[in-house]
Amino acid sequence: MSRSLKEETDMTSIKPDPAACDAELDASGLDCPMPLLKTKLELNRLSSGAILKITATDPGSQRDFRSFARLAGHQLLHEEAEQGIYRYWLQKA
């Protein structure tokens, strides 16, 4: 039996367990393009399939990380924005 569209949508909106990430990068206080550049360097150290959690304070990081994931083939598993703090869970391709 196939899952309903609602079930599939619910599954993709599940927040990853922060403890399940393989590495964390704190890019707080850095302006564009530094959060993305530091992320690229950190991803180079990780194996394919690894999950990197990034914390940033640059509002432009939302656009940057969405585009970067799409263009580089990585998967943006989850993102959240709360009181000027942006968090991303990125799975390396």
Coordinates of C-alpha atoms in Angstrom, one line a residue:
M1 CA 0.0 0.0 0.0
S2 CA 1.4 3.4 -0.9
R3 CA 1.7 6.3 1.5
S4 CA -0.6 9.3 1.2
L5 CA 0.8 12.6 0.1
K6 CA 0.2 14.0 3.6
E7 CA 2.3 11.2 5.1
E8 CA 5.1 11.9 2.7
T9 CA 4.9 15.7 3.4
D10 CA 5.0 15.0 7.1
M11 CA 8.1 12.9 6.8
T12 CA 10.0 15.5 4.9
S13 CA 9.2 18.2 7.6
I14 CA 10.6 16.1 10.4
K15 CA 13.4 18.0 12.2
P16 CA 16.7 16.1 12.3
D17 CA 18.0 15.2 15.7
P18 CA 20.7 17.7 16.5
A19 CA 22.7 14.9 18.2
A20 CA 22.6 12.9 14.9
C21 CA 24.7 15.3 12.9
D22 CA 28.3 14.3 12.1
A23 CA 29.8 17.8 12.5
E24 CA 28.7 21.3 13.6
L25 CA 29.8 24.7 12.2
D26 CA 29.1 27.9 14.1
A27 CA 29.1 30.8 11.5
S28 CA 27.4 33.2 13.9
G29 CA 28.5 36.8 13.5
L30 CA 29.9 36.2 10.0
D31 CA 28.6 38.1 7.0
C32 CA 28.1 36.9 3.5
P33 CA 29.9 35.1 1.9
M34 CA 31.8 33.7 4.9
P35 CA 29.1 31.3 6.3
L36 CA 28.9 29.6 2.9
L37 CA 32.7 29.5 2.4
K38 CA 33.3 28.0 5.8
T39 CA 30.6 25.5 5.1
K40 CA 32.3 24.4 1.9
L41 CA 35.6 23.9 3.7
E42 CA 33.9 21.9 6.4
L43 CA 32.0 19.7 3.9
N44 CA 35.4 19.0 2.2
R45 CA 36.5 17.3 5.4
L46 CA 33.4 15.1 5.6
S47 CA 32.4 11.9 3.9
S48 CA 29.6 11.6 1.5
G49 CA 26.3 11.2 3.4
A50 CA 27.6 13.0 6.5
I51 CA 25.3 15.6 8.0
L52 CA 26.6 19.1 8.9
K53 CA 24.6 21.4 11.2
I54 CA 25.3 25.1 10.5
T55 CA 24.4 28.0 12.7
A56 CA 24.4 31.5 11.2
T57 CA 23.2 35.0 11.9
D58 CA 23.3 36.4 8.4
P59 CA 19.8 36.7 7.0
G60 CA 21.1 36.2 3.5
S61 CA 22.3 32.7 4.5
Q62 CA 18.8 31.4 3.9
R63 CA 19.0 32.2 0.2
D64 CA 22.6 31.1 0.0
F65 CA 22.2 27.7 1.6
R66 CA 19.1 26.8 -0.5
S67 CA 20.9 27.7 -3.7
F68 CA 24.2 26.1 -2.7
A69 CA 22.5 22.8 -1.8
R70 CA 20.6 22.7 -5.1
L71 CA 23.6 23.6 -7.2
A72 CA 26.1 21.4 -5.5
G73 CA 23.9 18.4 -5.2
H74 CA 23.8 18.4 -1.4
Q75 CA 20.5 17.9 0.5
L76 CA 19.2 20.6 2.8
L77 CA 17.4 18.3 5.2
H78 CA 16.0 21.0 7.4
E79 CA 16.3 24.7 8.2
E80 CA 14.9 26.9 10.9
A81 CA 15.0 30.6 11.7
E82 CA 14.3 31.9 15.2
Q83 CA 15.1 35.4 16.5
G84 CA 17.8 36.1 14.0
I85 CA 19.5 32.7 14.3
Y86 CA 19.4 30.5 11.3
R87 CA 20.1 26.7 11.5
Y88 CA 20.7 24.3 8.6
W89 CA 21.1 20.6 8.4
L90 CA 23.0 19.8 5.2
Q91 CA 23.7 16.3 4.0
K92 CA 26.8 16.0 1.8
A93 CA 26.3 14.5 -1.6

